[in-house]
XYZ file of C-alpha atoms in Angstrom:
596
model
C 107.506 128.232 112.044
C 104.908 126.076 110.296
C 102.834 124.031 112.745
C 102.869 120.258 112.230
C 101.050 117.594 114.203
C 104.390 116.042 115.100
C 108.007 117.052 114.618
C 109.984 115.819 111.671
C 112.281 113.433 113.566
C 116.036 113.806 113.054
C 118.995 111.741 114.190
C 122.013 109.781 113.000
C 121.345 106.172 114.074
C 118.219 105.084 112.209
C 114.540 105.746 111.498
C 111.513 103.467 111.200
C 108.111 104.744 110.056
C 105.122 102.404 109.804
C 101.346 102.488 110.050
C 101.304 101.177 113.652
C 103.414 102.272 116.587
C 104.098 98.706 117.741
C 105.521 97.782 114.351
C 107.710 100.872 114.331
C 109.003 100.017 117.801
C 109.717 96.415 116.765
C 111.680 97.662 113.774
C 113.681 100.024 115.963
C 114.451 97.139 118.304
C 116.172 95.367 115.395
C 118.261 98.445 114.605
C 119.284 98.697 118.249
C 120.306 95.033 118.144
C 122.734 95.746 115.302
C 120.383 94.814 112.499
C 120.007 96.544 109.162
C 117.041 98.275 107.587
C 116.082 94.886 106.147
C 115.966 93.239 109.574
C 113.885 96.118 110.887
C 111.438 96.071 107.968
C 110.872 92.314 108.263
C 110.228 92.531 112.004
C 107.833 95.431 111.469
C 106.071 93.612 108.650
C 105.268 90.571 110.752
C 104.068 92.721 113.663
C 101.700 94.494 111.260
C 100.257 91.084 110.355
C 99.256 90.745 114.014
C 98.142 94.236 115.013
C 96.416 95.254 111.754
C 94.855 91.941 110.602
C 92.019 93.840 108.917
C 94.587 95.289 106.486
C 97.219 92.599 105.891
C 98.187 89.046 106.768
C 100.964 86.460 106.479
C 99.402 84.919 103.342
C 99.241 88.224 101.502
C 101.644 90.000 99.161
C 104.322 92.697 99.275
C 106.409 94.645 96.762
C 109.663 95.885 98.299
C 112.227 98.488 97.259
C 115.647 97.905 98.839
C 118.542 100.303 98.450
C 121.800 98.924 99.870
C 124.141 101.514 101.358
C 126.241 103.083 98.617
C 124.169 101.652 95.751
C 123.314 103.984 92.889
C 119.763 102.642 92.595
C 117.375 100.490 94.605
C 116.334 96.996 93.602
C 112.857 95.473 93.618
C 111.878 92.302 95.459
C 108.636 91.022 93.979
C 106.511 89.439 96.696
C 103.422 89.465 94.486
C 102.206 85.903 94.057
C 100.827 84.693 90.752
C 97.576 83.188 89.529
C 97.350 79.448 90.220
C 97.627 76.886 87.429
C 93.876 76.308 87.589
C 92.999 80.006 87.351
C 91.852 80.181 83.744
C 89.287 82.512 82.236
C 87.285 79.497 81.045
C 87.069 78.072 84.558
C 85.967 81.349 86.110
C 83.429 81.972 83.347
C 82.071 78.467 83.918
C 81.520 79.497 87.540
C 79.120 82.165 86.279
C 81.496 85.070 86.816
C 81.931 88.188 84.687
C 84.406 89.786 87.076
C 86.376 88.166 89.887
C 84.811 88.557 93.326
C 86.453 90.733 95.953
C 86.398 87.950 98.519
C 86.305 84.169 98.508
C 88.554 81.379 97.352
C 88.578 82.206 93.623
C 89.998 85.643 94.431
C 93.215 84.104 95.763
C 96.663 84.042 94.190
C 99.762 82.281 95.467
C 100.807 83.867 98.796
C 103.914 85.965 98.216
C 104.741 88.038 101.276
C 106.545 85.456 103.411
C 109.014 84.437 100.730
C 109.764 88.056 99.827
C 110.495 88.888 103.455
C 112.773 85.856 103.721
C 114.687 86.734 100.540
C 115.308 90.248 101.829
C 116.279 88.975 105.274
C 118.705 86.452 103.779
C 120.415 88.853 101.397
C 120.241 92.195 103.185
C 119.840 91.411 106.876
C 122.190 90.346 109.661
C 119.985 88.983 112.442
C 118.689 85.408 112.826
C 115.111 84.577 111.852
C 114.176 83.785 115.462
C 115.158 87.273 116.641
C 113.373 89.049 113.805
C 110.140 87.094 114.297
C 110.186 87.331 118.102
C 108.143 90.554 118.467
C 105.355 89.317 116.158
C 105.230 85.950 117.911
C 105.035 87.719 121.263
C 102.058 89.866 120.243
C 100.255 86.957 118.597
C 100.817 84.624 121.534
C 100.490 86.960 124.510
C 98.191 89.576 123.042
C 98.100 93.198 121.929
C 95.512 95.926 122.554
C 93.026 95.646 119.720
C 92.533 98.681 117.526
C 89.000 100.033 117.295
C 89.093 99.595 113.518
C 89.884 95.891 113.904
C 87.112 95.419 116.448
C 84.652 97.164 114.143
C 85.677 95.005 111.183
C 85.203 91.815 113.178
C 81.867 92.935 114.613
C 80.600 93.736 111.143
C 81.355 90.223 109.928
C 80.569 88.259 113.089
C 77.495 86.586 111.600
C 79.406 85.716 108.416
C 82.129 84.080 110.504
C 79.575 82.075 112.493
C 77.366 81.004 109.610
C 79.458 81.033 106.419
C 83.163 81.015 107.331
C 83.181 78.790 110.444
C 86.963 78.342 110.440
C 87.262 82.085 111.093
C 85.007 82.158 114.153
C 87.418 80.579 116.672
C 90.142 83.091 115.715
C 88.207 86.351 115.361
C 85.403 85.602 117.845
C 87.185 84.269 120.951
C 84.652 82.891 123.402
C 82.019 83.225 120.705
C 81.816 87.002 120.723
C 83.437 89.900 118.917
C 86.333 91.446 120.858
C 86.160 95.050 122.020
C 88.532 97.873 121.225
C 91.446 97.970 123.645
C 91.050 94.385 124.798
C 94.065 92.114 124.646
C 93.682 89.995 121.540
C 95.642 86.830 120.783
C 96.006 84.647 117.699
C 97.545 81.496 119.094
C 97.318 79.562 115.815
C 99.286 82.247 113.970
C 101.878 82.285 116.765
C 102.145 78.492 116.553
C 102.678 78.663 112.784
C 105.564 81.107 113.154
C 107.073 79.216 116.100
C 107.068 76.017 114.031
C 108.693 77.839 111.097
C 111.432 79.061 113.444
C 111.855 75.594 114.963
C 112.190 73.921 111.570
C 114.635 76.612 110.508
C 116.789 76.154 113.589
C 116.835 72.390 113.031
C 118.472 72.875 109.638
C 122.183 72.271 109.283
C 124.292 75.307 108.487
C 124.247 78.947 109.470
C 121.842 81.829 109.274
C 121.199 81.647 105.521
C 120.559 77.902 105.657
C 118.001 78.444 108.391
C 116.170 81.065 106.353
C 116.130 78.711 103.366
C 114.658 75.991 105.588
C 111.881 78.368 106.655
C 111.152 79.171 103.014
C 110.797 75.448 102.244
C 108.591 74.844 105.266
C 106.302 77.588 104.032
C 106.115 76.817 100.310
C 106.580 73.043 100.352
C 106.045 72.009 103.961
C 103.374 72.279 106.615
C 102.035 75.732 105.630
C 101.447 74.731 102.006
C 100.039 71.384 103.146
C 97.496 73.065 105.438
C 96.352 75.347 102.610
C 96.179 72.495 100.100
C 94.216 70.265 102.486
C 91.673 72.957 103.295
C 91.113 73.996 99.684
C 90.489 70.458 98.481
C 87.037 70.505 100.104
C 86.260 74.113 101.087
C 83.339 75.735 99.284
C 82.495 79.131 100.778
C 80.455 82.242 100.092
C 82.163 85.101 98.250
C 81.312 88.713 97.403
C 78.724 87.614 94.829
C 76.716 85.783 97.489
C 77.462 82.398 95.907
C 79.497 79.491 97.293
C 82.511 78.445 95.246
C 85.647 76.329 95.590
C 89.123 77.686 94.956
C 91.835 76.531 92.561
C 95.033 77.234 94.542
C 97.061 74.118 95.389
C 100.154 73.244 97.334
C 101.884 72.650 94.008
C 101.266 76.279 93.035
C 103.025 77.341 96.208
C 105.937 74.960 95.665
C 106.573 76.293 92.165
C 106.654 80.017 93.050
C 109.321 82.109 94.740
C 110.064 85.801 95.205
C 112.307 87.399 92.597
C 114.555 90.415 92.070
C 114.148 92.911 89.262
C 115.233 96.430 88.335
C 112.984 99.380 89.222
C 111.583 101.959 86.831
C 112.776 105.563 87.159
C 112.321 109.075 85.828
C 114.163 112.324 86.521
C 112.127 115.355 87.548
C 113.409 118.818 88.549
C 116.807 117.449 89.505
C 115.359 114.523 91.457
C 115.333 110.822 90.522
C 112.270 108.794 91.501
C 112.063 104.975 91.525
C 109.016 102.719 91.424
C 108.259 99.042 90.866
C 107.253 97.842 87.404
C 103.952 97.819 85.525
C 102.719 94.790 87.490
C 102.051 97.523 90.085
C 100.402 100.902 89.593
C 103.741 102.554 90.428
C 104.402 103.933 86.923
C 101.352 106.196 87.406
C 103.415 108.462 89.669
C 106.254 108.513 87.140
C 103.873 109.415 84.333
C 102.456 112.324 86.328
C 105.973 113.639 86.960
C 106.622 113.487 83.226
C 103.335 115.234 82.428
C 104.130 118.113 84.779
C 107.804 118.424 83.866
C 107.368 121.825 82.185
C 104.941 123.344 84.701
C 106.173 125.901 87.222
C 104.769 124.066 90.224
C 106.998 126.033 92.597
C 105.076 129.173 91.674
C 101.728 127.567 92.492
C 100.062 127.507 95.895
C 100.058 123.759 96.735
C 96.638 124.210 98.382
C 95.227 126.388 95.603
C 92.645 125.301 93.019
C 95.051 125.525 90.067
C 97.561 123.064 91.574
C 94.886 120.634 92.778
C 93.124 120.740 89.411
C 96.298 120.228 87.397
C 97.520 117.290 89.489
C 94.072 115.680 89.483
C 93.747 115.901 85.707
C 97.238 114.459 85.237
C 96.346 111.590 87.579
C 93.159 110.869 85.619
C 95.140 110.428 82.421
C 97.872 108.324 84.013
C 95.256 106.047 85.583
C 93.526 105.656 82.218
C 96.857 104.437 80.848
C 97.144 102.104 83.826
C 93.864 100.435 82.993
C 94.561 100.240 79.275
C 98.192 99.154 79.217
C 99.601 97.979 82.570
C 99.996 94.302 83.460
C 102.629 91.655 84.097
C 105.486 92.501 81.706
C 106.875 88.989 82.121
C 103.898 87.580 80.224
C 102.421 90.533 78.330
C 103.629 93.245 75.996
C 103.530 96.391 78.142
C 104.803 99.473 76.235
C 106.472 100.898 79.314
C 109.133 102.933 77.480
C 106.422 104.779 75.576
C 104.282 105.202 78.687
C 107.159 106.891 80.521
C 108.380 108.908 77.553
C 108.358 112.685 77.450
C 106.404 112.775 74.178
C 103.605 110.484 75.348
C 103.086 112.437 78.551
C 103.433 115.811 76.830
C 100.457 114.773 74.692
C 98.524 114.038 77.873
C 99.518 117.439 79.286
C 98.312 119.192 76.151
C 94.932 117.513 76.625
C 94.427 119.089 80.071
C 92.185 122.175 80.060
C 90.952 124.443 82.852
C 87.836 122.276 83.201
C 87.545 118.853 84.851
C 87.399 115.941 82.449
C 84.430 113.616 82.858
C 85.790 111.110 80.335
C 88.347 108.331 80.541
C 91.285 109.516 78.407
C 93.996 106.886 77.801
C 96.912 108.009 75.687
C 97.240 106.892 72.091
C 99.984 104.328 71.476
C 100.465 103.105 67.928
C 99.827 99.384 67.637
C 97.968 99.247 70.965
C 94.742 100.963 69.945
C 92.693 97.846 70.736
C 93.783 97.959 74.379
C 92.612 101.556 74.760
C 89.244 100.720 73.209
C 88.874 97.633 75.401
C 89.442 99.778 78.496
C 86.820 102.320 77.427
C 84.354 99.467 76.903
C 85.097 98.041 80.382
C 84.748 101.423 82.062
C 81.282 101.844 80.525
C 79.950 98.569 81.946
C 77.452 98.451 84.778
C 78.966 97.095 87.998
C 77.396 94.648 90.479
C 76.685 95.447 94.094
C 79.573 94.817 96.482
C 79.057 91.839 98.765
C 80.646 90.085 101.724
C 84.202 91.228 102.339
C 84.392 92.965 98.965
C 87.076 95.395 97.945
C 89.912 96.439 100.225
C 89.204 97.543 103.808
C 88.890 100.594 106.048
C 88.879 103.710 103.893
C 85.153 103.085 103.374
C 84.334 106.571 104.649
C 86.095 108.058 101.627
C 84.702 106.429 98.497
C 83.138 103.209 97.323
C 86.614 102.186 96.169
C 87.536 100.772 99.548
C 91.292 100.973 99.859
C 93.873 100.516 102.530
C 96.696 98.275 103.637
C 99.919 98.975 105.628
C 103.319 100.511 104.922
C 106.924 100.436 106.203
C 109.922 102.709 105.590
C 113.311 102.204 107.238
C 116.783 103.733 107.014
C 119.692 102.528 109.148
C 122.952 104.148 110.301
C 124.881 102.741 107.321
C 122.465 104.143 104.742
C 120.554 100.968 103.844
C 116.923 101.802 103.014
C 113.712 99.808 102.613
C 110.249 100.818 101.442
C 107.585 98.105 101.528
C 103.798 97.977 101.193
C 102.442 94.693 102.580
C 98.800 93.807 102.025
C 96.368 90.983 101.352
C 95.164 88.177 103.560
C 93.077 90.499 105.724
C 90.326 89.080 107.920
C 87.509 90.200 105.567
C 89.028 88.513 102.526
C 88.597 84.796 103.128
C 88.030 82.157 105.782
C 90.896 81.317 108.102
C 93.012 78.327 107.069
C 92.580 75.779 109.887
C 95.695 75.466 112.007
C 97.327 78.612 110.586
C 95.059 81.236 112.136
C 95.034 83.489 109.058
C 93.159 83.765 105.723
C 94.294 83.802 102.114
C 94.582 86.938 99.968
C 92.188 88.352 97.343
C 94.610 89.942 94.856
C 93.168 87.971 91.901
C 90.233 90.409 91.841
C 92.526 92.765 89.909
C 92.556 90.474 86.872
C 89.968 90.804 84.127
C 88.038 87.899 82.647
C 88.429 89.408 79.172
C 90.885 87.780 76.781
C 93.920 89.496 75.316
C 94.638 92.179 77.930
C 97.891 92.736 79.841
C 95.720 92.345 82.945
C 93.787 89.256 81.792
C 93.589 86.297 84.177
C 96.254 83.808 83.172
C 97.983 81.011 85.108
C 101.370 82.226 86.321
C 100.581 85.928 85.810
C 100.974 88.598 88.461
C 97.828 90.671 89.043
C 98.325 94.371 88.406
C 98.473 95.293 92.055
C 97.801 98.662 93.691
C 100.716 98.135 96.098
C 103.405 100.694 95.327
C 106.340 101.671 97.577
C 108.576 104.564 96.507
C 112.142 105.808 96.681
C 113.737 109.034 95.480
C 116.978 110.976 95.542
C 116.802 114.754 95.828
C 118.863 117.276 93.925
C 121.115 117.670 96.991
C 121.763 113.920 97.269
C 119.264 113.237 100.061
C 117.696 109.788 99.770
C 114.015 109.154 100.510
C 111.781 106.144 101.112
C 108.037 106.732 101.363
C 104.615 105.291 100.734
C 101.064 104.863 101.965
C 98.211 102.400 102.162
C 95.086 103.275 100.233
C 94.379 101.062 97.215
C 93.911 103.235 94.141
C 94.748 106.303 96.205
C 98.301 105.189 96.988
C 100.065 106.857 94.073
C 97.727 109.829 94.271
C 98.682 110.719 97.844
C 102.332 109.888 97.163
C 102.349 112.207 94.144
C 101.016 115.079 96.258
C 103.558 114.363 99.011
C 106.479 114.189 96.598
C 105.559 117.351 94.685
C 105.387 119.209 98.001
C 108.921 118.077 98.812
C 110.299 118.950 95.389
C 108.482 122.172 94.541
C 107.119 123.613 97.788
C 110.168 123.195 100.018
C 108.261 121.314 102.716
C 109.854 118.897 105.156
C 108.557 115.336 105.529
C 105.993 116.082 108.226
C 104.744 119.267 106.557
C 104.189 117.409 103.292
C 102.302 114.646 105.112
C 100.189 116.955 107.283
C 99.059 119.220 104.441
C 95.496 118.674 103.212
C 95.147 115.797 100.761
C 92.876 114.977 97.857
C 92.224 112.150 95.421
C 89.932 111.177 92.597
C 87.759 108.111 92.113
C 87.243 109.036 88.449
C 89.468 106.079 87.528
C 88.325 102.487 87.140
C 88.676 100.904 90.564
C 91.093 98.042 91.035
C 88.796 96.368 93.556
C 85.510 94.574 93.121
C 83.079 95.674 91.766
C 85.494 97.739 89.574
C 83.314 100.848 89.188
C 84.094 104.447 88.140
C 82.913 107.825 89.462
C 83.398 110.246 86.559
C 84.598 113.663 87.640
C 84.827 112.737 91.321
C 87.289 114.609 93.508
C 87.576 114.199 97.281
C 89.240 116.973 99.264
C 89.898 117.311 102.963
C 88.137 120.298 104.586
C 91.476 121.871 105.562
C 91.723 123.222 102.015
C 90.812 126.937 101.837
C 87.181 127.667 101.056
C 88.323 129.505 97.939
C 90.036 126.348 96.707
C 86.934 124.240 97.250
C 84.784 126.809 95.446
C 87.327 127.106 92.645
C 87.389 123.349 92.086
C 83.600 123.233 91.888
C 83.738 126.041 89.340
C 86.112 123.948 87.246
C 83.518 121.179 87.072
C 84.902 118.719 89.620
C 82.212 116.668 91.321
C 83.456 117.491 94.767
C 83.239 115.432 97.928
C 84.482 117.134 101.096
C 85.619 114.491 103.552
C 85.690 114.538 107.318
C 88.759 116.265 108.803
C 92.017 114.307 108.615
C 90.378 111.555 106.592
C 92.651 110.915 103.578
C 96.046 109.282 103.424
C 98.323 107.261 105.724
C 101.712 108.418 104.471
C 105.011 107.417 106.074
C 108.512 108.526 105.077
C 112.174 108.406 106.032
C 115.172 110.214 104.549
C 118.970 110.316 104.806
C 121.093 113.329 103.953
C 124.583 112.926 102.462
C 126.072 113.986 105.829
C 124.424 111.008 107.557
C 121.509 112.801 109.229
C 118.376 110.625 109.081
C 114.794 111.844 109.246
C 111.380 110.287 109.767
C 107.706 111.246 109.706
C 104.288 109.592 109.767
C 100.699 110.653 109.329
C 98.460 111.567 112.255
C 95.434 110.356 110.285
C 93.641 107.385 111.934
C 95.971 107.921 114.924
C 98.019 104.769 114.370
C 101.094 105.519 112.265
C 104.312 106.487 113.992
C 107.918 107.247 113.182
C 110.613 106.390 115.716
C 114.347 106.922 115.580
C 117.390 108.540 117.062
């Protein structure tokens, strides 16, 4: 028997896997109450806002994959807010910016997570809003034991909160001092916001759906939007560049935006079908890698050997080069997604892979789009500024300078409904707290470029090309899977490794998660200051010494991490006979799967 840190859970009633045990337990509570996977995911998502505020918040963003029981394919709920009407390249250039800061008010887009959760709850849930929000309100109002990582994040920014972001100090520095790990921590303003949303919902005439619609209005057109609009009219705060700037988001921007449905992208690989969100996320990267490796006998390779690690890494480098050259909001830009996912395009990438590590950025050639490839190569060659206050995305700082992390949720219920969601944004290091709401705005606008004519150029109404990327798949035997991970630019890297282990190495969920992980920072980072590390490859030390030596011999610029340092994968599955499974990473000692 292969040793795993935890068992792969199995049952028939339901499974919830998230990046914090309290969120997983809250989700399971909804399943026990007769709720669906959607009810459970929403409850878990709001609890994560409370217990992991250094990684996500209520004013952030979330892409969601939902697969209703019996449906042939999942559907996408886009909870990625768009650039405000005042977010023009000319305005940002006039502010002295060459790239968008990783923190501060100009890095904000319209908050999208709340509306996406409400749309899913309305259409795919059964329970009332008050019941689904109750666990999060409880932990915000009455307290939860603070994670060490949260305490460390607050302590590191305590002086910034006191001196530069004074609206944050009363929330994150109760009694004027940074809280300690394990102490009960409360966010009474956040609890009050949610309690008022529930109260206004319950005052609406009509049933459950009418109440959810009332909550959506209260958020986008009512007191939440008003509090944000009022604060931003006068606020002028320090950002990652060290300068003080005002924002451009308004209450009108919030009133004009709502979450939407769209079809996912998919490819078939070795008898499996894999689904991802569109090119406004980095999700197609995973699909491109599957296409590149379609003719390789991965089952014959040792998944921890140098040949497999090298091949996957080189495929990822090429897919990420395409991401930077061609991905963006397909609603407003011409993204050649059919070509990017085609067998021919990715076969050309595969033919470019040698037995030596590439130190160059190598986007694929697409006829008629040559200017986009050249523009990417020019951007990647630029010098990058030093990261400043709250820059990037938090907590994986021990891995690379591309700081990446967020949270993740996977749920399957007894009927076969499935959800995979990756909430993020609005973390405590991103922006000052909005007075009266207890939480800050997001920083997703940092993923736009201030260059004209790109699919990822800043443009009012455009979605930033986010790193957030939940996944679903169906195996050759009909088993359905939902999986994902936090980790910024590493998300689709770790998910690719996990999925290939399921498909080609015969591993179960926990084995695939526990196996040693790797990723490259060769790509152009999505987060400020948008740098590259040519040839970089991080590996966990659990890889065999021969693998590490072999990768160095192939020219990879190797970084060996601390033990158990990469990845925060979660996953659930449901077999055709109704057996459900769940697993979660032991890394960082927070994620947990629960079920029965």
